[in-house]
mmCIF file of C-alpha atoms in Angstrom:
data_model
loop_
_atom_site.group_PDB
_atom_site.id
_atom_site.type_symbol
_atom_site.label_atom_id
_atom_site.label_comp_id
_atom_site.label_asym_id
_atom_site.label_seq_id
_atom_site.Cartn_x
_atom_site.Cartn_y
_atom_site.Cartn_z
ATOM 1 C CA GLN R 1 148.855 148.802 40.410
ATOM 2 C CA GLU R 2 146.255 146.373 38.958
ATOM 3 C CA LYS R 3 147.104 142.727 39.519
ATOM 4 C CA VAL R 4 145.584 139.916 37.529
ATOM 5 C CA GLN R 5 145.815 136.244 38.665
ATOM 6 C CA GLN R 6 144.630 133.270 36.507
ATOM 7 C CA SER R 7 144.041 129.619 37.473
ATOM 8 C CA PRO R 8 144.768 127.002 36.840
ATOM 9 C CA GLU R 9 148.252 127.395 35.341
ATOM 10 C CA SER R 10 147.600 124.518 32.907
ATOM 11 C CA LEU R 11 144.831 122.250 32.104
ATOM 12 C CA ILE R 12 144.548 118.962 29.965
ATOM 13 C CA VAL R 13 141.159 117.852 28.756
ATOM 14 C CA PRO R 14 139.706 115.426 26.212
ATOM 15 C CA GLU R 15 138.145 116.712 23.117
ATOM 16 C CA GLY R 16 134.452 117.601 23.721
ATOM 17 C CA ALA R 17 134.924 118.561 27.303
ATOM 18 C CA MET R 18 133.780 121.788 28.897
ATOM 19 C CA VAL R 19 136.755 124.009 29.950
ATOM 20 C CA SER R 20 136.512 126.465 32.821
ATOM 21 C CA LEU R 21 139.198 129.086 33.190
ATOM 22 C CA ASN R 22 139.387 131.551 36.135
ATOM 23 C CA CYS R 23 140.711 135.003 36.596
ATOM 24 C CA SER R 24 140.679 137.469 39.542
ATOM 25 C CA PHE R 25 141.573 141.109 39.476
ATOM 26 C CA SER R 26 142.354 143.682 42.189
ATOM 27 C CA ASP R 27 140.883 146.889 41.005
ATOM 28 C CA SER R 28 137.041 147.335 41.179
ATOM 29 C CA ALA R 29 137.522 150.511 39.002
ATOM 30 C CA SER R 30 138.573 148.363 36.068
ATOM 31 C CA GLN R 31 136.565 148.737 32.935
ATOM 32 C CA SER R 32 136.335 145.751 30.450
ATOM 33 C CA ILE R 33 137.783 142.375 31.075
ATOM 34 C CA TRP R 34 139.129 140.638 27.932
ATOM 35 C CA TRP R 35 140.027 137.067 27.125
ATOM 36 C CA TYR R 36 142.805 136.586 24.707
ATOM 37 C CA GLN R 37 144.042 133.402 23.007
ATOM 38 C CA GLN R 38 147.808 132.940 22.056
ATOM 39 C CA HIS R 39 149.159 130.142 19.988
ATOM 40 C CA PRO R 40 152.960 129.409 20.089
ATOM 41 C CA GLY R 41 154.844 131.920 18.142
ATOM 42 C CA LYS R 42 151.876 134.172 17.453
ATOM 43 C CA GLY R 43 150.519 137.338 18.992
ATOM 44 C CA PRO R 44 147.511 137.255 21.343
ATOM 45 C CA LYS R 45 144.060 137.365 19.598
ATOM 46 C CA ALA R 46 141.066 138.798 21.261
ATOM 47 C CA LEU R 47 138.307 136.348 21.923
ATOM 48 C CA ILE R 48 135.580 137.941 24.083
ATOM 49 C CA SER R 49 135.011 140.907 26.540
ATOM 50 C CA ILE R 50 132.657 141.703 29.230
ATOM 51 C CA PHE R 51 131.985 145.133 30.984
ATOM 52 C CA SER R 52 128.726 144.487 33.059
ATOM 53 C CA ASN R 53 128.145 142.050 35.821
ATOM 54 C CA GLY R 54 126.626 138.831 34.593
ATOM 55 C CA ASN R 55 127.309 136.587 31.609
ATOM 56 C CA LYS R 56 127.877 137.018 27.870
ATOM 57 C CA LYS R 57 127.725 134.210 25.377
ATOM 58 C CA GLU R 58 129.447 134.173 21.891
ATOM 59 C CA GLY R 59 129.372 130.864 19.970
ATOM 60 C CA ARG R 60 131.158 128.105 22.162
ATOM 61 C CA LEU R 61 132.354 130.871 24.567
ATOM 62 C CA THR R 62 130.633 132.162 27.770
ATOM 63 C CA VAL R 63 132.205 134.653 30.113
ATOM 64 C CA TYR R 64 130.965 135.376 33.695
ATOM 65 C CA LEU R 65 131.835 138.596 35.548
ATOM 66 C CA ASN R 66 131.268 139.176 39.277
ATOM 67 C CA ARG R 67 132.532 142.645 40.101
ATOM 68 C CA ALA R 68 131.804 142.373 43.945
ATOM 69 C CA SER R 69 134.151 139.235 44.177
ATOM 70 C CA LEU R 70 136.511 140.775 41.393
ATOM 71 C CA HIS R 71 136.254 137.505 39.550
ATOM 72 C CA VAL R 72 135.773 136.573 35.871
ATOM 73 C CA SER R 73 135.534 133.113 34.207
ATOM 74 C CA LEU R 74 135.647 131.825 30.721
ATOM 75 C CA HIS R 75 133.902 128.642 29.707
ATOM 76 C CA ILE R 76 134.612 126.861 26.441
ATOM 77 C CA LYS R 77 131.948 124.357 25.464
ATOM 78 C CA ASP R 78 132.776 121.302 23.282
ATOM 79 C CA SER R 79 136.483 121.846 23.324
ATOM 80 C CA GLN R 80 138.420 121.065 20.165
ATOM 81 C CA PRO R 81 142.201 120.316 19.600
ATOM 82 C CA SER R 82 142.410 123.649 17.886
ATOM 83 C CA ASP R 83 141.499 125.337 21.164
ATOM 84 C CA SER R 84 144.878 124.257 22.439
ATOM 85 C CA ALA R 85 146.674 127.466 23.347
ATOM 86 C CA VAL R 86 147.495 129.903 26.141
ATOM 87 C CA TYR R 87 144.489 131.872 27.429
ATOM 88 C CA LEU R 88 145.221 135.341 28.784
ATOM 89 C CA CYS R 89 142.835 137.336 31.030
ATOM 90 C CA ALA R 90 143.418 141.039 30.575
ATOM 91 C CA VAL R 91 141.786 143.970 32.510
ATOM 92 C CA SER R 92 141.345 147.441 30.953
ATOM 93 C CA MET R 93 141.947 150.268 33.392
ATOM 94 C CA ALA R 94 139.909 153.423 33.482
ATOM 95 C CA THR R 95 142.732 156.008 33.732
ATOM 96 C CA GLY R 96 141.915 159.011 31.708
ATOM 97 C CA GLY R 97 140.330 156.821 29.004
ATOM 98 C CA ASN R 98 143.603 155.344 28.081
ATOM 99 C CA ASN R 99 143.423 151.907 26.636
ATOM 100 C CA LYS R 100 145.968 150.055 28.680
ATOM 101 C CA LEU R 101 145.644 146.376 29.464
ATOM 102 C CA THR R 102 147.013 144.543 32.387
ATOM 103 C CA PHE R 103 147.551 140.925 31.621
ATOM 104 C CA GLY R 104 147.535 137.642 33.888
ATOM 105 C CA GLN R 105 150.214 135.071 33.440
ATOM 106 C CA GLY R 106 147.898 132.856 31.312
ATOM 107 C CA THR R 107 146.454 129.320 31.472
ATOM 108 C CA VAL R 108 147.959 126.695 29.090
ATOM 109 C CA LEU R 109 145.165 124.611 27.693
ATOM 110 C CA SER R 110 145.776 121.218 25.991
ATOM 111 C CA VAL R 111 142.795 119.446 24.250
ATOM 112 C CA ILE R 112 143.601 115.890 23.565
ATOM 113 C CA PRO R 113 141.833 114.214 20.529
ATOM 114 C CA ASP T 1 147.436 138.027 5.359
ATOM 115 C CA PRO T 2 148.901 139.811 8.387
ATOM 116 C CA LYS T 3 147.555 143.262 9.068
ATOM 117 C CA ILE T 4 150.132 144.153 11.566
ATOM 118 C CA ILE T 5 153.671 143.637 10.323
ATOM 119 C CA GLN T 6 156.612 143.454 12.698
ATOM 120 C CA LYS T 7 160.189 143.273 11.489
ATOM 121 C CA PRO T 8 162.387 141.384 12.031
ATOM 122 C CA LYS T 9 160.774 138.221 13.523
ATOM 123 C CA TYR T 10 163.979 137.296 15.279
ATOM 124 C CA LEU T 11 166.822 139.436 16.380
ATOM 125 C CA VAL T 12 170.121 138.763 18.181
ATOM 126 C CA ALA T 13 172.150 141.600 19.585
ATOM 127 C CA VAL T 14 175.280 142.047 21.754
ATOM 128 C CA THR T 15 175.128 143.820 25.117
ATOM 129 C CA GLY T 16 175.578 147.569 24.711
ATOM 130 C CA SER T 17 174.411 147.759 21.138
ATOM 131 C CA GLU T 18 171.319 149.592 19.737
ATOM 132 C CA LYS T 19 168.347 147.997 17.751
ATOM 133 C CA ILE T 20 165.182 149.300 16.131
ATOM 134 C CA LEU T 21 162.091 147.176 16.080
ATOM 135 C CA ILE T 22 159.717 148.032 13.200
ATOM 136 C CA CYS T 23 155.983 147.895 13.281
ATOM 137 C CA GLU T 24 153.396 148.850 10.499
ATOM 138 C CA GLN T 25 149.694 148.390 10.657
ATOM 139 C CA TYR T 26 147.247 148.343 7.806
ATOM 140 C CA LEU T 27 143.961 148.188 9.800
ATOM 141 C CA GLY T 28 143.327 151.963 9.520
ATOM 142 C CA HIS T 29 143.663 152.276 13.239
ATOM 143 C CA ASN T 30 144.659 155.525 15.083
ATOM 144 C CA ALA T 31 146.250 153.977 18.230
ATOM 145 C CA MET T 32 149.328 151.781 18.469
ATOM 146 C CA TYR T 33 150.994 150.037 21.322
ATOM 147 C CA TRP T 34 154.099 148.156 22.486
ATOM 148 C CA TYR T 35 154.023 145.290 24.897
ATOM 149 C CA ARG T 36 156.700 143.057 26.114
ATOM 150 C CA GLN T 37 156.534 139.336 27.042
ATOM 151 C CA SER T 38 159.520 138.034 29.003
ATOM 152 C CA ALA T 39 160.053 134.500 30.002
ATOM 153 C CA LYS T 40 157.885 133.633 33.010
ATOM 154 C CA LYS T 41 156.355 137.085 33.151
ATOM 155 C CA PRO T 42 152.856 138.277 32.018
ATOM 156 C CA LEU T 43 152.524 140.367 28.890
ATOM 157 C CA GLU T 44 153.550 143.863 30.084
ATOM 158 C CA PHE T 45 152.415 147.248 28.652
ATOM 159 C CA MET T 46 155.120 149.626 27.571
ATOM 160 C CA PHE T 47 153.813 152.557 25.580
ATOM 161 C CA SER T 48 150.512 153.778 23.957
ATOM 162 C CA TYR T 49 150.214 156.269 21.005
ATOM 163 C CA SER T 50 147.001 157.764 19.880
ATOM 164 C CA TYR T 51 147.005 159.931 16.599
ATOM 165 C CA GLN T 52 150.757 159.855 16.712
ATOM 166 C CA LYS T 53 150.915 161.335 20.209
ATOM 167 C CA LEU T 54 152.295 159.568 23.335
ATOM 168 C CA MET T 55 149.483 158.733 25.671
ATOM 169 C CA ASP T 56 151.170 156.555 28.227
ATOM 170 C CA ASN T 57 154.571 155.364 29.018
ATOM 171 C CA GLN T 58 155.083 152.621 31.649
ATOM 172 C CA THR T 59 158.735 151.979 30.841
ATOM 173 C CA ALA T 60 161.071 152.994 33.621
ATOM 174 C CA SER T 61 164.119 153.254 31.388
ATOM 175 C CA SER T 62 164.711 155.963 28.744
ATOM 176 C CA ARG T 63 166.681 153.396 26.769
ATOM 177 C CA PHE T 64 163.338 152.447 25.172
ATOM 178 C CA GLN T 65 162.052 155.145 22.719
ATOM 179 C CA PRO T 66 159.089 154.803 20.488
ATOM 180 C CA GLN T 67 159.189 156.568 17.089
ATOM 181 C CA SER T 68 156.130 157.343 15.124
ATOM 182 C CA SER T 69 157.011 158.663 11.735
ATOM 183 C CA LYS T 70 153.687 157.977 10.126
ATOM 184 C CA LYS T 71 150.121 157.349 11.398
ATOM 185 C CA ASN T 72 150.466 153.602 10.727
ATOM 186 C CA HIS T 73 154.044 153.180 12.041
ATOM 187 C CA LEU T 74 155.275 152.812 15.544
ATOM 188 C CA ASP T 75 158.910 151.670 15.764
ATOM 189 C CA LEU T 76 160.722 150.902 19.045
ATOM 190 C CA GLN T 77 164.396 151.990 19.465
ATOM 191 C CA ILE T 78 166.301 150.306 22.328
ATOM 192 C CA THR T 79 169.830 151.591 23.094
ATOM 193 C CA ALA T 80 172.501 150.231 25.396
ATOM 194 C CA LEU T 81 170.927 146.706 25.096
ATOM 195 C CA LYS T 82 171.178 144.481 28.212
ATOM 196 C CA PRO T 83 170.541 140.696 28.600
ATOM 197 C CA ASP T 84 167.499 141.523 30.640
ATOM 198 C CA ASP T 85 165.978 143.158 27.615
ATOM 199 C CA SER T 86 165.532 139.687 26.007
ATOM 200 C CA ALA T 87 161.940 139.257 25.374
ATOM 201 C CA THR T 88 159.382 139.113 22.692
ATOM 202 C CA TYR T 89 158.122 142.637 21.810
ATOM 203 C CA PHE T 90 154.617 142.854 20.468
ATOM 204 C CA CYS T 91 153.172 145.766 18.532
ATOM 205 C CA ALA T 92 149.393 146.247 18.719
ATOM 206 C CA SER T 93 146.763 148.612 17.423
ATOM 207 C CA SER T 94 143.203 149.745 18.117
ATOM 208 C CA GLN T 95 140.608 152.054 16.688
ATOM 209 C CA ASP T 96 141.561 155.178 18.473
ATOM 210 C CA GLY T 97 142.961 154.392 21.940
ATOM 211 C CA THR T 98 140.287 156.007 24.055
ATOM 212 C CA GLY T 99 137.467 154.770 26.162
ATOM 213 C CA GLY T 100 139.329 151.827 27.716
ATOM 214 C CA CYS T 101 137.144 149.187 26.111
ATOM 215 C CA GLU T 102 138.800 148.698 22.597
ATOM 216 C CA ARG T 103 139.768 145.392 21.136
ATOM 217 C CA LEU T 104 143.565 145.296 20.530
ATOM 218 C CA PHE T 105 145.022 143.593 17.538
ATOM 219 C CA PHE T 106 148.512 142.222 17.912
ATOM 220 C CA GLY T 107 151.366 141.428 15.549
ATOM 221 C CA HIS T 108 153.378 138.208 15.585
ATOM 222 C CA GLY T 109 156.117 139.850 17.691
ATOM 223 C CA THR T 110 159.894 140.363 17.421
ATOM 224 C CA LYS T 111 161.889 137.913 19.567
ATOM 225 C CA LEU T 112 165.010 139.810 20.849
ATOM 226 C CA SER T 113 167.915 137.897 22.369
ATOM 227 C CA VAL T 114 170.648 139.905 23.807
ATOM 228 C CA LEU T 115 174.045 138.152 24.415
#
């Protein structure tokens, strides 16, 4: 059974700071790793995914994947108060091509103006 | 303008009763899912459907039964409700449910409280 652990549990940063969120997973056979953002009372919204070792950048977001150490990180540049939300790491499993995601418990981010 | 509609948004039920959670998606997707988010637990996969066929079921209890009457509908029937079933239930969809790398789009959830 895939396990996904996120750190830190919560983070408070001033507006404009660089934010770094971490995620470790247990199964090296996992496919894509996704980051989702969830605001209170809303469903999760996909932000960015990565499949291959290395990094991927989209706008203010950069994600790094190291399959050897089973670790992925998300970095948010120039954080804004609107970035305040719960960030969920999710791992897609390669079981028969079925699109099943295993989520971590989330990191609560608060960006203070 | 929400493309995945879940009804109702809030639901209160008594122990032992039965409820149906409704989900419709207007994204033209062929795969639909149910996930559950309980207090202090990660978002948890329950079911996946692709082209109206059950692909995966990770729910241990037969009290949870998905129902797909149309391609863009996936309702969730829960019978003999227990207080432990209290959670927010999210419906999601993706293009066709295969390949393991698809982006999932989530609805806003139905928050179920069982007294």
